[in-house]
Short mmCIF file of C-alpha atoms in Angstrom, two decimals:
data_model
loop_
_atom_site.label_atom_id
_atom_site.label_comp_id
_atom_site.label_asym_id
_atom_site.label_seq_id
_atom_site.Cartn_x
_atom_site.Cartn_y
_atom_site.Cartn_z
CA UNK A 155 145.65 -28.79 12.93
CA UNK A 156 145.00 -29.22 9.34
CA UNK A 157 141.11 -28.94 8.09
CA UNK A 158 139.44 -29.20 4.63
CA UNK A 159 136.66 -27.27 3.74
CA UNK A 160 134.17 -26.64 1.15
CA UNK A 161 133.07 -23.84 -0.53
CA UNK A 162 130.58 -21.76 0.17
CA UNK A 163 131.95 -21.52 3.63
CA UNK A 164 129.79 -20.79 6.90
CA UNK A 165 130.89 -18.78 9.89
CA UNK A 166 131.65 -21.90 11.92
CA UNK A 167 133.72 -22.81 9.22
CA UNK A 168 136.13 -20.25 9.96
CA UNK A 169 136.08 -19.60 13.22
CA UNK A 170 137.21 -23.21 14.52
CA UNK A 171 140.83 -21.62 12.50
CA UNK A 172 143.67 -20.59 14.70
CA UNK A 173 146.69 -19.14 12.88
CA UNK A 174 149.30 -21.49 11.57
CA UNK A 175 146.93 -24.22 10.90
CA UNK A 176 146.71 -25.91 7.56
CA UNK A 177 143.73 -25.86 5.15
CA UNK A 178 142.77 -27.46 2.15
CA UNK A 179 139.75 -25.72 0.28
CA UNK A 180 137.22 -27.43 -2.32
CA UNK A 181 134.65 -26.01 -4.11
CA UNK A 182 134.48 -22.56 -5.69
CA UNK A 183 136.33 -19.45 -5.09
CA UNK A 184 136.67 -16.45 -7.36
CA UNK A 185 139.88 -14.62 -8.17
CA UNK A 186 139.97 -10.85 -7.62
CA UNK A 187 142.82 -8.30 -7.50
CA UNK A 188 143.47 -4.21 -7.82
CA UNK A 189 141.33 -3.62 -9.90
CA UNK A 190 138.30 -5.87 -9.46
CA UNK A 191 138.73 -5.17 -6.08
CA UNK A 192 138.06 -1.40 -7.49
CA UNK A 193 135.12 -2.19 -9.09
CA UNK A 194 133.13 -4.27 -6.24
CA UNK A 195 133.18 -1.51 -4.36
CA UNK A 196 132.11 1.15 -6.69
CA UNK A 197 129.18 -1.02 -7.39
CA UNK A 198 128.24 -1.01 -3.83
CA UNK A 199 128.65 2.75 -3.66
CA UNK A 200 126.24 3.24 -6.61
CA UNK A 201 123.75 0.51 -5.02
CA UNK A 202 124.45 -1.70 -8.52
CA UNK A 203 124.30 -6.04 -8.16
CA UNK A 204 127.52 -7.76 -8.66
CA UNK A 205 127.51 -10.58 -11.31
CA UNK A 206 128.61 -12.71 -9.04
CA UNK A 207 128.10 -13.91 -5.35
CA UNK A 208 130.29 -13.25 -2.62
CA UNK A 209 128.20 -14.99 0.42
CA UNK A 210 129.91 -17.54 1.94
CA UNK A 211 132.95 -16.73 -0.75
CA UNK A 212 136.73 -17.61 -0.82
CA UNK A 213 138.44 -14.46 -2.71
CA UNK A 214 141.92 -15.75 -4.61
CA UNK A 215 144.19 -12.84 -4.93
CA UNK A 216 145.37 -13.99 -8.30
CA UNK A 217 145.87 -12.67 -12.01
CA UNK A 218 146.32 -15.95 -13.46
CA UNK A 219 147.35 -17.17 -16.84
CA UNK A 220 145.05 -18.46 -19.11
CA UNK A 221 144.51 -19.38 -22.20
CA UNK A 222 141.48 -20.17 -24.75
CA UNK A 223 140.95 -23.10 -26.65
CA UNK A 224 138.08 -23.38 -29.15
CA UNK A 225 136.45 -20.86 -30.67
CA UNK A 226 133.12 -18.83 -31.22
CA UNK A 227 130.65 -20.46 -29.39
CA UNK A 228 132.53 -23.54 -27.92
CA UNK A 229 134.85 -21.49 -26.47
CA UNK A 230 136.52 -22.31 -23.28
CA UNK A 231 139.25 -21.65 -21.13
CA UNK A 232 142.26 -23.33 -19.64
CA UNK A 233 144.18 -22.28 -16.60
CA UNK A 234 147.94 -22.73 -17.38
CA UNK A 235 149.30 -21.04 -14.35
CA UNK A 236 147.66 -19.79 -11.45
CA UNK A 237 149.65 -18.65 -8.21
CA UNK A 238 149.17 -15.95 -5.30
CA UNK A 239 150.07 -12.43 -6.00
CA UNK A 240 150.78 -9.96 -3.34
CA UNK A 241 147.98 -9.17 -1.03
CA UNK A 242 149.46 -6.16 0.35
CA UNK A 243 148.46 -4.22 -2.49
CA UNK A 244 144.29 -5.27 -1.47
CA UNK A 245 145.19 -4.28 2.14
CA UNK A 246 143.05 -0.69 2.11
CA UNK A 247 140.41 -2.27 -0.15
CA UNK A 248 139.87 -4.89 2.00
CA UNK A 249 137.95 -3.90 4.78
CA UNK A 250 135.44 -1.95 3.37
CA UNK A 251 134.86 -5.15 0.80
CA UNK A 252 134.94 -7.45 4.29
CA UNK A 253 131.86 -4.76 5.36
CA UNK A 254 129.74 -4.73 2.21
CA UNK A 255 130.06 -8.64 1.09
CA UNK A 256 130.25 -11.86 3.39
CA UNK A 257 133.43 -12.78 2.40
CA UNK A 258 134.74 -16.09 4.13
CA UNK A 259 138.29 -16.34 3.26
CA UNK A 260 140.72 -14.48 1.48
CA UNK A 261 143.68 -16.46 -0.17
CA UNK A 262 147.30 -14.63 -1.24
CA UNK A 263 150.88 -14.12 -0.57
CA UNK A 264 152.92 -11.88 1.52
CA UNK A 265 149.79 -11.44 4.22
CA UNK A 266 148.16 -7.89 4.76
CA UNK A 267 148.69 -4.67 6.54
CA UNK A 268 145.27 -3.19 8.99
CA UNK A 269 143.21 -5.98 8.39
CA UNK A 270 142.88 -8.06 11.28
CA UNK A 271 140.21 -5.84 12.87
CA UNK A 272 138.21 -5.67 9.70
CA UNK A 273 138.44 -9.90 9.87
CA UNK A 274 137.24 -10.49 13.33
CA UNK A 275 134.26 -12.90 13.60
CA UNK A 276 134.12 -12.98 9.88
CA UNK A 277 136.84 -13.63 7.73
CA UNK A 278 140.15 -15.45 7.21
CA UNK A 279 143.46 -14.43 5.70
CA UNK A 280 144.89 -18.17 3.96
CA UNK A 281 148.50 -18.09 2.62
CA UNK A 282 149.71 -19.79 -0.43
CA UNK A 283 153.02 -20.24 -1.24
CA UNK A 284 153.67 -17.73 -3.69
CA UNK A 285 155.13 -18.51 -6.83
CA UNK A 286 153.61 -21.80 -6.83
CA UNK A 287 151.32 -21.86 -10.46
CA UNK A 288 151.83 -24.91 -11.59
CA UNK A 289 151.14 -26.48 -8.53
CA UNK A 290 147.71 -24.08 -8.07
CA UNK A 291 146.84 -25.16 -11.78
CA UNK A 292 146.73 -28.80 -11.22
CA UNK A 293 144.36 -27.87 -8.31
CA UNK A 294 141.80 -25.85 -10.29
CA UNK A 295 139.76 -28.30 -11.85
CA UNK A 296 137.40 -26.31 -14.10
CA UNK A 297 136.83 -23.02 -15.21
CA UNK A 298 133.32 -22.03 -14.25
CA UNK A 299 133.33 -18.65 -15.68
CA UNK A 300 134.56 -15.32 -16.07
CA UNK A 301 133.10 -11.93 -15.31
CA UNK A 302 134.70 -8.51 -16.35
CA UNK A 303 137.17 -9.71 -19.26
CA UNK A 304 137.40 -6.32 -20.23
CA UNK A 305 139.66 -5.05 -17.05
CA UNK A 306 141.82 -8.04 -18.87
CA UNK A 307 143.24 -11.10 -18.31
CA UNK A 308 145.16 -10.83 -14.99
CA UNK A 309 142.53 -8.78 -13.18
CA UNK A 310 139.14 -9.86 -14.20
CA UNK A 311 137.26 -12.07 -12.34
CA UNK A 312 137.93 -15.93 -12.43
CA UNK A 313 135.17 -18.59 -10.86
CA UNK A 314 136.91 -21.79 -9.99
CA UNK A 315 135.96 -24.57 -9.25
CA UNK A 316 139.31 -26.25 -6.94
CA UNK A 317 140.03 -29.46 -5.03
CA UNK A 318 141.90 -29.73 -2.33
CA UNK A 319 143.40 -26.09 -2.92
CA UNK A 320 146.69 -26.13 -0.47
CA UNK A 321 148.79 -26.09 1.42
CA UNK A 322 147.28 -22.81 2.82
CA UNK A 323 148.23 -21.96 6.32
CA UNK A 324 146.08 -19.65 8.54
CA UNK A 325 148.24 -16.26 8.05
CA UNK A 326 145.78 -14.24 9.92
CA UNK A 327 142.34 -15.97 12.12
CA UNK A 328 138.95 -14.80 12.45
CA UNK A 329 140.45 -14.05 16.40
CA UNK A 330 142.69 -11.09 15.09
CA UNK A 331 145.96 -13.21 15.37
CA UNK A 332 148.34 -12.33 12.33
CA UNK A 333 151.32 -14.49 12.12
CA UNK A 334 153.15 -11.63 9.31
CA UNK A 335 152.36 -9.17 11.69
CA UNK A 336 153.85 -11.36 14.53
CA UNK A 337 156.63 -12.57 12.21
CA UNK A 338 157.31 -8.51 11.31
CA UNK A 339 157.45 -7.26 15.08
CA UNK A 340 160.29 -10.06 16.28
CA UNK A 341 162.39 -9.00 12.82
CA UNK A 342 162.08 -5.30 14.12
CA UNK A 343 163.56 -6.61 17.91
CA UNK A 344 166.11 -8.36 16.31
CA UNK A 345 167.54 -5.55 14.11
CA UNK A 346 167.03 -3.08 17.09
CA UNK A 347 169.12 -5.22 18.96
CA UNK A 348 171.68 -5.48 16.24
CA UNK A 349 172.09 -1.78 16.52
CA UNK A 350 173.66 -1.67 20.34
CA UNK B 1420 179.52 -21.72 -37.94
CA UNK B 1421 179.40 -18.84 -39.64
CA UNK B 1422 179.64 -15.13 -38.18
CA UNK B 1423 176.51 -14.60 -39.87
CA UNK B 1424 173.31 -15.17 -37.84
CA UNK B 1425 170.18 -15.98 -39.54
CA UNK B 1426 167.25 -13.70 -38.13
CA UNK B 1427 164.66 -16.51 -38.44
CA UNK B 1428 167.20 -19.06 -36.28
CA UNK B 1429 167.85 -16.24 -34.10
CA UNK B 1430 164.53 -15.02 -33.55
CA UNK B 1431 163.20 -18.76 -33.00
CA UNK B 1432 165.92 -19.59 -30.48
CA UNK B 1433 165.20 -16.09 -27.89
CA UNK B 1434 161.73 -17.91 -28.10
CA UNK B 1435 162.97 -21.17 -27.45
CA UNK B 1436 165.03 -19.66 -24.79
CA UNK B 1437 162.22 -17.34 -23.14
CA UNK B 1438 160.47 -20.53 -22.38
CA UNK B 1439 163.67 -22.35 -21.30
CA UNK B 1440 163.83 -19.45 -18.39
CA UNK B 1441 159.91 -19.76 -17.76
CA UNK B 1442 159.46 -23.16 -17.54
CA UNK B 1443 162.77 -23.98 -16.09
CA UNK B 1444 164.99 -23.12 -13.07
CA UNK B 1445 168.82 -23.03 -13.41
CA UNK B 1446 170.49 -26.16 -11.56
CA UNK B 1447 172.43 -24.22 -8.74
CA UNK B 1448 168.62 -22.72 -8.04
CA UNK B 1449 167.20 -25.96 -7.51
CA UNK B 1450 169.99 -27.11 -5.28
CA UNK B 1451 169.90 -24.39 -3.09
CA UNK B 1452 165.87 -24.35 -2.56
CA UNK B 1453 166.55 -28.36 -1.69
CA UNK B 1454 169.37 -27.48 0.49
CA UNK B 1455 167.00 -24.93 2.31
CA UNK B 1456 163.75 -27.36 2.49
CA UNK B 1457 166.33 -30.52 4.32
CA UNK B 1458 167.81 -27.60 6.87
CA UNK B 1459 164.51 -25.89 7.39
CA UNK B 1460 163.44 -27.34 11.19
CA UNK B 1461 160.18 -25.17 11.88
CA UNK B 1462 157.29 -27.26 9.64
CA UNK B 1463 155.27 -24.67 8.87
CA UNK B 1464 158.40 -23.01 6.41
CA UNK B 1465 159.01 -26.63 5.66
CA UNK B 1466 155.65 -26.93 3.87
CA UNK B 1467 156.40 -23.70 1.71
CA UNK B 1468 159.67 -25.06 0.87
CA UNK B 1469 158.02 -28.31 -0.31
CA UNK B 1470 155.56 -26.92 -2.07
CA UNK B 1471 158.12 -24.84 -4.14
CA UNK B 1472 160.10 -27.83 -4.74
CA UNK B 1473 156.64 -29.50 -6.15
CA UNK B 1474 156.03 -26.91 -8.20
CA UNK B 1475 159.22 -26.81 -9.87
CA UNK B 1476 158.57 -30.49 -10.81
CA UNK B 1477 155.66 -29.92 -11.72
CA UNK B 1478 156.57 -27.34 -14.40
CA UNK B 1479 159.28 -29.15 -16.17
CA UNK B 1480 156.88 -31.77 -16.22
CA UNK B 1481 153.68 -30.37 -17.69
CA UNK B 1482 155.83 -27.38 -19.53
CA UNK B 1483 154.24 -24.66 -17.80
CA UNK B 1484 155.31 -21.26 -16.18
CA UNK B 1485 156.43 -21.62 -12.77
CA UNK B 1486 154.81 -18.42 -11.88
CA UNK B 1487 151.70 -16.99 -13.26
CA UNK B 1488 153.45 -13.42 -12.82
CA UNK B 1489 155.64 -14.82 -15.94
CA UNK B 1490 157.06 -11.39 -15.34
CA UNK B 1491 158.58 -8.30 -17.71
CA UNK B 1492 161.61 -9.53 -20.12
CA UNK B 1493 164.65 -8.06 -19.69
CA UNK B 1494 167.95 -9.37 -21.61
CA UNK B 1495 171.88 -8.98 -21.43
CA UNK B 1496 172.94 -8.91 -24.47
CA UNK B 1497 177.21 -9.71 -25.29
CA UNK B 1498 177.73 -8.69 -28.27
CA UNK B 1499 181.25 -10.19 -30.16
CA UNK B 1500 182.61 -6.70 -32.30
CA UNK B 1501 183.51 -9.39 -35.02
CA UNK B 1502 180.57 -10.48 -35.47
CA UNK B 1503 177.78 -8.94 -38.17
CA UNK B 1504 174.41 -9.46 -37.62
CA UNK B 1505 173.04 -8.34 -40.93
CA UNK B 1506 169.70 -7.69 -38.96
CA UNK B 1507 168.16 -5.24 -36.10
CA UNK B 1508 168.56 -7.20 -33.13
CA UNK B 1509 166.54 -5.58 -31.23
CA UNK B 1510 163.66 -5.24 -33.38
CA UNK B 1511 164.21 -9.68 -34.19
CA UNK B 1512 164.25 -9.75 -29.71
CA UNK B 1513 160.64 -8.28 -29.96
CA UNK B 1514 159.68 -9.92 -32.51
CA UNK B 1515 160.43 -13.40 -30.21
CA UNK B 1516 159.06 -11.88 -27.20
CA UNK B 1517 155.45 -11.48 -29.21
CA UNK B 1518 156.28 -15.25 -30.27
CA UNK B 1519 156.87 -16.45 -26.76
CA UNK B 1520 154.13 -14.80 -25.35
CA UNK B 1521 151.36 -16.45 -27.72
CA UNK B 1522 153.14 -19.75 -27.91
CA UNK B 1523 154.21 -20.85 -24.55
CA UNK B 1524 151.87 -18.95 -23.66
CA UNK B 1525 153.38 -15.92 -21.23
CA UNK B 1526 150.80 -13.65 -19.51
CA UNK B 1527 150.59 -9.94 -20.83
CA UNK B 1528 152.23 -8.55 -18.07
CA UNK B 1529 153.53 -4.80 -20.11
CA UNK B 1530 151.49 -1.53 -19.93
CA UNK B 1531 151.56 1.89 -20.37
CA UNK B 1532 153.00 3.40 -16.99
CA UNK B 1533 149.87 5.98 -17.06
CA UNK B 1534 147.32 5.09 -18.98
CA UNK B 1535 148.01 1.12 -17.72
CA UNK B 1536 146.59 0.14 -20.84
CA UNK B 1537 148.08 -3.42 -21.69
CA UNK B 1538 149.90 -4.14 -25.38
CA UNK B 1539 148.90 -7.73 -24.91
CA UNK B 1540 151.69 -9.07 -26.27
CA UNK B 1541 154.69 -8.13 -23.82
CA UNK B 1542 156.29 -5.33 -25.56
CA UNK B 1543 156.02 -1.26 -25.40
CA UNK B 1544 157.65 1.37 -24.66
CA UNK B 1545 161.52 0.42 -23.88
CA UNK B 1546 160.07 -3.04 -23.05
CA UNK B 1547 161.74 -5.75 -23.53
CA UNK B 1548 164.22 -3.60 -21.56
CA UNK B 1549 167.96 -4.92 -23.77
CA UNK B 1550 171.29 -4.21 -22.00
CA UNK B 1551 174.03 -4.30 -24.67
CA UNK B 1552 177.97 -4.61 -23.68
CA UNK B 1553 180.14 -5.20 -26.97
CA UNK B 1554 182.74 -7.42 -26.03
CA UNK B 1555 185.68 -9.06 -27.72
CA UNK B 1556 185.13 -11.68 -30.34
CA UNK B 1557 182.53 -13.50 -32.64
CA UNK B 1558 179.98 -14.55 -30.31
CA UNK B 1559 176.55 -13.24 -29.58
CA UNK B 1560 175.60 -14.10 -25.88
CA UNK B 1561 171.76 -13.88 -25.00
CA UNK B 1562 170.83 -13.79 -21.34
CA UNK B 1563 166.79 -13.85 -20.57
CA UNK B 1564 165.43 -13.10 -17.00
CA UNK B 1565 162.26 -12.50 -16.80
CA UNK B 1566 161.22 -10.15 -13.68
CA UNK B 1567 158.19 -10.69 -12.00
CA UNK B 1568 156.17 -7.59 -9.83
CA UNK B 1569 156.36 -8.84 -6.48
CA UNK B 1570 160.31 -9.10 -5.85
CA UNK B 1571 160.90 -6.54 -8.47
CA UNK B 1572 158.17 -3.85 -6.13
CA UNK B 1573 159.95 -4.15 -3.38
CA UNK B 1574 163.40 -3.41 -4.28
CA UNK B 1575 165.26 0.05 -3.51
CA UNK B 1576 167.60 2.12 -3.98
CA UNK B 1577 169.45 5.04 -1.98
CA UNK B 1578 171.99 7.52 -2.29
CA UNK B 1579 173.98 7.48 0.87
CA UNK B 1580 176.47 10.45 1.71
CA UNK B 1581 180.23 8.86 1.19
CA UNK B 1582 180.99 8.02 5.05
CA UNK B 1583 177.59 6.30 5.51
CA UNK B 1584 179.31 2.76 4.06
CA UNK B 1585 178.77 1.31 7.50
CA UNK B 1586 174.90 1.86 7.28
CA UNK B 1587 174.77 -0.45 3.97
CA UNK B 1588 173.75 -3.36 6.12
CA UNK B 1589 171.29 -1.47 7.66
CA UNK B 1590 169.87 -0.11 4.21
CA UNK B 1591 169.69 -4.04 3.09
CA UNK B 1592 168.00 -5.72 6.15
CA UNK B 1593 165.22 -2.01 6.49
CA UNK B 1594 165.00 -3.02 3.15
CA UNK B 1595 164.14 -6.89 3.46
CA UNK B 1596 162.08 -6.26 6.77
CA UNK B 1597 159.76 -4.09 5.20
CA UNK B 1598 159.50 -6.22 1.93
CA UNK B 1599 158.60 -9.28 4.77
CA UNK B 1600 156.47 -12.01 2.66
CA UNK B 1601 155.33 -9.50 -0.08
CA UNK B 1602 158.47 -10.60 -2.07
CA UNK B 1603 158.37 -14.31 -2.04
CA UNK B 1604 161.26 -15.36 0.12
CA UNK B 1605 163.26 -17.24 0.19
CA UNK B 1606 165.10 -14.07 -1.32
CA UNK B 1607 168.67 -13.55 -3.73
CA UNK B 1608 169.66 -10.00 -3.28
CA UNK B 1609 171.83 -8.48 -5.62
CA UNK B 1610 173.27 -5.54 -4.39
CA UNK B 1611 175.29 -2.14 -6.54
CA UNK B 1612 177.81 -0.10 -4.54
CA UNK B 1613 178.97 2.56 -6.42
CA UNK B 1614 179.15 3.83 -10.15
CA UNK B 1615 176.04 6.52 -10.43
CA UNK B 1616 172.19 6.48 -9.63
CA UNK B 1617 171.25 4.05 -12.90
CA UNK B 1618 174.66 2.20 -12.52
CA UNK B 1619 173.77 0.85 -8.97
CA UNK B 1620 170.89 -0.21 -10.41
CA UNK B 1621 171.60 -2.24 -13.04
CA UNK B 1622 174.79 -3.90 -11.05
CA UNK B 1623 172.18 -4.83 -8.65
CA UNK B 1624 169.93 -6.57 -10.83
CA UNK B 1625 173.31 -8.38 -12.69
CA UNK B 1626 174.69 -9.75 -9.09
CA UNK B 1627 171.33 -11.78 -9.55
CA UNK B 1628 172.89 -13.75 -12.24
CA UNK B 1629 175.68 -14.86 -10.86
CA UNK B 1630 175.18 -18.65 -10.04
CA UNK B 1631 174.03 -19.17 -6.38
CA UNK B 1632 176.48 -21.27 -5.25
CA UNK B 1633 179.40 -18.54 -6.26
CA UNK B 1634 181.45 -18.24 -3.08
CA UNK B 1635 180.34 -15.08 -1.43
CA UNK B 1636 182.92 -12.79 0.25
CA UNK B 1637 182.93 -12.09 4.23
CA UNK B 1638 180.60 -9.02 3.61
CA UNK B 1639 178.10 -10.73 1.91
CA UNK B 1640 178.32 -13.73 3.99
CA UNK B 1641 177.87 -11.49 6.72
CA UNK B 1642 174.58 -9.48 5.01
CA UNK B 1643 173.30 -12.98 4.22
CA UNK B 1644 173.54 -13.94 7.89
CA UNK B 1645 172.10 -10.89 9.34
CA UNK B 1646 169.13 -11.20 7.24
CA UNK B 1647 168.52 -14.57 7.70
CA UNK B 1648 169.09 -13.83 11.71
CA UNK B 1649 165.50 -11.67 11.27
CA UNK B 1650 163.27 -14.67 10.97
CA UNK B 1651 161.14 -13.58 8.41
CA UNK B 1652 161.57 -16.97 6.60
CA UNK B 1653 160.13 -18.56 3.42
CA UNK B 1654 157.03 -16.39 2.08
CA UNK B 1655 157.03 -14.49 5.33
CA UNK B 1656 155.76 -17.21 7.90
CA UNK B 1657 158.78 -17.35 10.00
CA UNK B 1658 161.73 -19.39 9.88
CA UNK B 1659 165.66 -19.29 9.23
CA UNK B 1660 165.22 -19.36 5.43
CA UNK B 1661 164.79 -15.91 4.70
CA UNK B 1662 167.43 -15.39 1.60
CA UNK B 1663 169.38 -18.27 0.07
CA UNK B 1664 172.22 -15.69 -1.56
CA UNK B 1665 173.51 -12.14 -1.22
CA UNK B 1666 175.87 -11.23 -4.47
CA UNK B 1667 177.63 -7.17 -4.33
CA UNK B 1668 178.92 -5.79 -7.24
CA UNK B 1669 180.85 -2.31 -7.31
CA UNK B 1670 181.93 -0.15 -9.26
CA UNK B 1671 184.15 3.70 -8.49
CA UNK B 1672 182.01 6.59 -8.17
CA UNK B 1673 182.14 9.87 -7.28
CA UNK B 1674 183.65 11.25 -4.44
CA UNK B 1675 180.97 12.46 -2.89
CA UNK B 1676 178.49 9.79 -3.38
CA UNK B 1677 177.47 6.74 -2.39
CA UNK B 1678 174.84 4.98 -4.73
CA UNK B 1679 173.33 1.57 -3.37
CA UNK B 1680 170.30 -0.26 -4.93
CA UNK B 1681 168.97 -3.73 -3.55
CA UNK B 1682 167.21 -5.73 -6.44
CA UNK B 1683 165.05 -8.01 -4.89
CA UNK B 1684 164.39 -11.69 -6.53
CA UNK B 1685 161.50 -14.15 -5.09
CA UNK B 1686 162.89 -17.98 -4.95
CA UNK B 1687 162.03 -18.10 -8.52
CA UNK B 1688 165.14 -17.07 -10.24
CA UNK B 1689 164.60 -17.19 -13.49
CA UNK B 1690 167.22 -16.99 -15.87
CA UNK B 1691 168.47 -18.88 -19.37
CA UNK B 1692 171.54 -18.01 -22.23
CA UNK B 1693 171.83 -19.05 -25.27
CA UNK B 1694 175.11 -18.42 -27.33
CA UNK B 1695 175.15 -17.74 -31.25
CA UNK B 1696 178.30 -17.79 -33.81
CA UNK B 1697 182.12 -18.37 -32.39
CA UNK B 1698 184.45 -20.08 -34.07
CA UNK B 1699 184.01 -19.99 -38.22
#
């Protein structure tokens, strides 16, 4: 099934997804990685407001490339090249972000390890194809903002506003079905059985 | 032309050429990837392969990196013994990978290993990381790949006792099943056999040079086939497409070792020369 979807996402939203399908996102998401990812939750330990709004949100694991134009007061930025990086590295950060935020989707590469539980009923895991910047950039329509410059470029926090944001395919569905983990378990068969 | 290089035509060309290798995939790359999408059968790894193909495109066209992870630069560096520079090389390499990285522009991917504090420009430390080999001649050769993170994290290397040679396989495909999607498949490996701990190493990450439609030998047909056989496909969704190319280099070591790294490279395999000087 392929579905296209707009941002800020409800529950129903998500949890029409099975794994495999193919979605197409418009609207806003926000880019996060290590380090942002860091400092959510330390806010939530010390009870401080985010900047920013994660209800209903689509997290892009992404340190993209930008660059600024103008200057002083007019200036803006440009996204030059924008892909997935590796999710695996968010995979213990995740679930306690999944707990404190209502976090719709998550989009990266490479899928995640121990997350499906923390997903259930209330998040989705959407891969891109990973490597593919240019492709992301022409998708990303506008730079809406940007909140904690100072972790720098790659990890701060990008607001974009995309259309039609895809190919994604449903790596892991708000039902607890992961197709990496799926994918990872028939590898392991097949190299057992290449050992007799 | 003359065996005399000019630093500012030298340092202007490694620029040139650092956003040849970003913005541009070699030939044989390209052919393979569209080799892969028209024998790919299951459409879900079909889409992936499509969208790579699109992106290339869409690169070249618009001039862009590829990849946003525009990676860490690392050069091969032939150096003719007839030649005479008249300039530090490697300081006039920095000096373009600074250029590069505000021009085209490059992300600022280089930080301190501890502090991670970011130079913001590319360089540090031992970074851009410059192999030299002097070789025969009047020529300067200049080989650019940048490396991005998330092939590069998920490479390995082991030192096997001497009469383990038979677990190599086994080494390569642990290897690529634990890397799964992380990596960006579809995968080149480049594989070292031999020489010492760094030497494995570094022939590993020069077997990913080697064109990928050099005709591979029965062992690495037969690594490339095994891996493939896993099914962990293009960016991890399944599929036959797992690696497109498995290269081995070797080199003697000692007798009782058995050094083998796996270098891991994502489908983007990014890598341009340039040659300076030759004949006068």
């Amino acid at each position: 099934m392929e579905y296209h979807l707009q941002t800020p996402l409800k529950i129903e939203d998500i949890k029409k997804l099975n794994a495999g399908d193919i979605v197409y996102i418009s609207g806003e998401i926000l880019t996060a990685r290590d380090e942002a990812h860091a400092r959510i939750l330390e806010m939530k330990e010390k009870g401080e407001e985010l900047p920013f709004s994660l209800t209903g949100a689509v997290i892009y694991h992404c340190g993209p490339l930008m660059q600024k134009t103008g200057n002083g007061e007019k200036e803006e930025w440009k996204v030059v090249s924008a892909g997935p990086t590796t999710s695996g590295r968010m995979s213990k950060m995740t679930p306690p972000l999944l707990k404190a935020h209502e976090v719709r989707a998550i989009i990266g590469k490479g899928g995640m390890k121990g997350v499906s539980d923390a997903l259930k009923n209330r998040c989705v895991y959407l891969a891109y194809t990973g490597g593919c910047a240019a492709l992301a950039a022409e998708l990303i329509k506008e730079v809406k903002t940007v909140h904690w410059l100072d972790l720098g470029m790659p990890e701060a926090v990008w607001v974009l506003r995309v259309q039609e944001f895809g190919p994604l395919i449903v790596g892991i569905d708000a039902k607890g079905k992961d197709i990496f983990a799926e994918v990872r378990e028939k590898a392991e068969k097949v190299y057992e059985g290449m050992q007799k | 032309m003359s065996s005399k290089l000019n630093r500012e035509t030298f340092i202007r060309s490694i620029a040139d050429l650092l956003r040849k290798a970003e913005i541009e995939l070699p030939d044989d790359v390209v052919e393979t990837l569209r080799k892969a999408e028209a024998r790919e059968e299951k459409p879900v790894a079909k889409s992936q392969l499509r969208a790579i193909l699109k992106n290339i495109e869409l690169a070249k066209n618009h001039g862009v990196p590829m990849c946003q992870d525009t990676g860490i630069m690392i050069f091969f560096v032939e150096l003719g013994t007839e030649l005479q520079p008249g300039f530090d090389l490697e300081a006039a390499i920095r000096e373009a990978a600074v250029l590069a990285t505000r021009e085209i522009p490059l992300r600022p991917n280089a930080v301190d290993p501890l502090t991670r504090k970011n130079s913001g420009d590319n360089t540090g430390a031992g970074i851009p990381d410059i192999h030299w080999k002097l070789v025969p001649g009047k020529e300067l050769r200049v080989t650019v790949a940048p490396k991005g993170a998330g092939s590069e994290n998920m490479s390995a290397l082991r030192m096997l006792n001497p009469t383990e040679t038979g677990s190599i396989k086994n080494f390569v495909l642990e290897t690529v099943i634990n890397a799964g999607g992380m990596p960006c498949p579809p995968l080149t490996l480049g594989i070292g056999i031999g020489g010492s701990f760094d030497k494995a190493a570094r022939l590993a990450k020069e077997a990913l040079l080697e064109p990928l439609d050099t005709p591979m030998n029965e062992f690495e047909k037969e690594i490339l086939e095994a891996v493939n056989a896993l099914g962990i496909g293009c960016m991890g969704l399944g599929g036959s497409t797992t690696a497109l190319a498995v290269h081995v280099k070797t080199a003697h070591c000692h007798t009782a070792s058995l050094p083998v790294a796996i270098n891991i490279q994502c489908w983007a395999n990014r890598h341009a020369s340039v040659v300076f000087g030759g004949e006068e």
